[in-house]
Every structure is written in structure tokens, then in C-alpha cells.
Amino acid sequence: MASLLPLLLLLCLQSPLTTSLTLSVADYGAIGDGRCYDTSAIQSAIDACAAAGGGRVVFPSGGNYLTKTLNLRSGVILRLERGSRILGGTRRGDLSGGAALHLVRCDGTTIRDVQIKGDWDTPNNDGIDVEDSNNTLIERVRIDTGDDAICPKSSTGPVVNLVARDCWIRTKSSAIKLGSASWFDFKNFLFDNITVVDSHRGLALQIRDGGSVNNITFSNINISTRYYDPSWWGRAEPIYVTTCLRDRTSKSGAISDLLFINISAVSENGVFLSGSSGAPLHDLRFINVNLTYKRWTNYSGGLFDYRPGCRGLVRHGTAGVMVEHVNGLVMENVKMKWVEESGLKGWDDPMEFMPDSVTGLALNGVTSYVEWL
């Protein structure tokens, strides 16, 4: 399939496909020249397919289908033939939100073989938001956008059973982020075989609203994170796990049972594990993790980034792994390497533990060394 450019789709696949019906958007008047809006034709094809019991809506090859926001109905699959693209309109009001693909209260959705290209200078420009939706599969997806790439959100209900695998991500924000909205629980997620390049954060859990996180696995992931302007949330952390209050009206959430296995990262900053006094992190495991630290941008380091809310930006020395308010941390076969030629000014310790806030620590085969070039 070809590129999918900025576009908001509300995907609600709440019933299995029960018909072999296939409709072409061209039969409903879509031109596909990239200049005339095809919104009405595409939506008409989607609505007709849903009314007939579901099926496939096909975008013929070679077309560039310009559109405003679309609503995808239950049981409808969009299929882009080779060489076709869906283009999101660029006029104010063309799109009613910040995600190219936005799942809202959906069940059993599959997103496969799609490319998403967003504007790198636009905030709130997410790739895929999975909001209050369950049993979701994301695979063989390529995302290049300015804000969070894959972002589960729990606004009105829990998010359970999410699998994202075989993906490539580049973003000025978080490649994977739980918690732009976190009022309800996140449970049973697997992120596997993912490549993250030139991103501001890699794997991020940012719980601020009282929901809990449990049973999340990150496996076979390669990460490259770097500094961007501090006006963007994130300070190049390859792994970022936090709980704290978004504001005075928020409740403390909880994070437990996280597994990071077979992870490799090259980053300008360290891993950041920060619970809070009312909501410590529980039972985190790091197995076969290789962390390489070096500098290659000119942005200043020496900042802890708790945003949004909490303590904001805090000046502090940089550690390979910073740990505070954690009960249960296992690290096995974890290697930390500093590249001296790139400049290590501002780096302090390989691991930093905030006093009286860390219990249940187990280290086995943890090494740290400097590579002189």
C-alpha cells in the first residue's frame, strides 16, 4: 500500500467482515487528482458499503485522493491499491483533530501495510491514536510525523489487548506513548520488532490522570533518540516511564509489570524511571538491553523533563539510568556505553537512585564503560 498523509479517520470495526462486497471510490465520483476534494465520494462509498453489511472500499492505483475528515463505519475495510495515496486537506478546518488515524471506542481493528507522513513542524499531529479501543492490531506500519506516533489513550474507558509489531517510526515527540489521556486502565500490550529513529522520545509511559498500566511488553526494539528544542516535550530519553499528577484535580495512577527485552538504543540522554510518592512504579524488568550514550546535536542537556504537569523541567546532571519511586526493578544483562569523542560533559553516574525511594532492586550482569574513539 502507498502513503497515507494527514487525515483523521474514526475507525469503528465492531463486527467481523461478513460479505465479499467490494466498492470503488471512483464509482462514487472520486477523481484522485490530488487537487479536487474527494471527501463526499469517499464517504458515500464507505456509507454504502456499511449499509450493505460491510466489505472493502478500494482506492484505484495511481490516484491521489484529497479529503477532509472521514468516518469509517463498522465492518468496512479501506484498501489502497499500489501507488494510490490518501491526502489530508491543508486548509483550516479540513481535519477535526490531531491524528492521521484515530480509533475511538472501537473493537477488533487492524491497521496493516500503511505509511503515514505528517508535518514535522506541527504539534498535535499524531500518527495513530488508539482511544478507548480494544483488541487492536497494528503491523507493518511506517510513521513519520511531528507528534506521538502510536498513542493509546483512555478517555472514557480502558484500552486492552493492543499489539503493534514490525513498524518503523520517526517523530519529534514520542515514538510510542501511553498517557496523553490516562483516566482509565491500559492492559495487555505488546510492542515487538519496532525501529525508532531520530525521535525525541522512544518508549514513553506518561500517566497523569489516575488510570493504571499493567502487563506491557516491549521486545526486539532498536531506538535512536536525540534532543530537539525544549519547547517540545521530551529530552531524548530512549525509555521514559513516569507517574505524577497532571494538575491539582488529578489522581495518582499506577504502573506495574513492564518488560523491556532485547532493546538497543543510541541516545543523547538516559533512561528515566520516575514514579511518585503516591504512585511508585512496580515490577519493572530490563533484560538484554544495550544502551549507547553520545551527543551529536547542539541542544543543551542537563534537564529532567516531567512535563506535562508535575515538576516541569528541572535542571539536573545526566545519568545513564535515573530511578526514583520504584518498588521492584530487575536488570539482567544491561550494558551501558559512553562514546567519549562525542563529549560527555554533564554526565554524572551510570545509575542514579533517589534516596529512600527505591526498593526491591536486583542487578545481574549490568556493565558500564567508556568507548574512546
XYZ file of N, CA and C in Angstrom, residues 241 255-260 273 275 280-286 323-331 351 353 357-363:
102
model
N 9.397 6.341 31.774
C 8.254 5.770 32.495
C 7.962 6.660 33.689
N 1.711 2.134 37.622
C 2.329 1.384 36.535
C 2.983 0.155 37.132
N 2.673 -1.031 36.572
C 3.259 -2.268 37.087
C 3.425 -3.280 35.968
N 4.355 -4.210 36.199
C 4.566 -5.354 35.315
C 4.928 -4.911 33.898
N 6.072 -4.233 33.787
C 6.613 -3.852 32.483
C 7.818 -4.715 32.169
N 7.920 -5.160 30.924
C 9.067 -5.944 30.479
C 9.689 -5.273 29.269
N 10.989 -4.956 29.389
C 11.780 -4.455 28.269
C 12.821 -5.520 27.957
N 13.134 6.686 34.854
C 12.118 5.901 35.545
C 11.698 6.652 36.792
N 8.494 7.214 39.324
C 7.168 7.160 39.914
C 6.952 8.386 40.782
N 4.244 4.766 43.152
C 5.538 4.261 42.675
C 5.363 3.274 41.535
N 6.409 3.131 40.741
C 6.426 2.122 39.697
C 6.685 0.760 40.330
N 6.005 -0.277 39.838
C 6.136 -1.619 40.416
C 6.579 -2.619 39.352
N 7.547 -3.454 39.708
C 7.881 -4.649 38.934
C 8.237 -4.316 37.483
N 9.377 -3.670 37.331
C 9.938 -3.376 36.024
C 11.105 -4.323 35.767
N 11.175 -4.884 34.545
C 12.259 -5.793 34.202
C 12.923 -5.341 32.905
N 14.268 -5.252 32.963
C 15.075 -4.927 31.794
C 15.993 -6.125 31.536
N 16.472 6.609 38.532
C 15.409 5.820 39.155
C 14.922 6.527 40.408
N 13.623 6.763 40.511
C 13.035 7.307 41.733
C 11.619 6.769 41.894
N 11.258 6.485 43.152
C 9.925 5.974 43.493
C 9.604 4.717 42.675
N 10.421 3.697 42.867
C 10.251 2.416 42.186
C 10.318 1.297 43.210
N 9.343 0.400 43.193
C 9.338 -0.796 44.035
C 9.429 -2.033 43.138
N 10.633 -2.575 43.002
C 10.822 -3.754 42.174
C 11.391 -3.415 40.818
N 12.724 -3.482 40.701
C 13.405 -3.224 39.438
C 14.457 -4.306 39.227
N 14.298 -5.082 38.164
C 15.240 -6.141 37.814
C 15.945 -5.759 36.522
N 17.286 -5.807 36.546
C 18.073 -5.512 35.350
C 19.049 -6.667 35.131
N 24.155 5.006 36.972
C 22.811 4.872 37.514
C 22.660 5.792 38.706
N 20.024 6.742 41.868
C 18.851 6.358 42.647
C 18.539 7.462 43.641
N 13.685 6.027 48.022
C 12.501 5.875 47.176
C 12.562 4.644 46.285
N 13.614 3.829 46.425
C 13.779 2.662 45.564
C 13.939 1.418 46.428
N 13.114 0.401 46.194
C 13.216 -0.872 46.910
C 13.136 -2.015 45.908
N 13.575 -3.196 46.349
C 13.455 -4.378 45.501
C 14.311 -4.302 44.261
N 15.550 -3.868 44.407
C 16.448 -3.718 43.274
C 17.293 -4.976 43.100
N 17.358 -5.503 41.855
C 18.169 -6.679 41.556
C 18.947 -6.428 40.268
N 20.291 -6.451 40.375
C 21.157 -6.223 39.222
C 21.982 -7.469 38.963
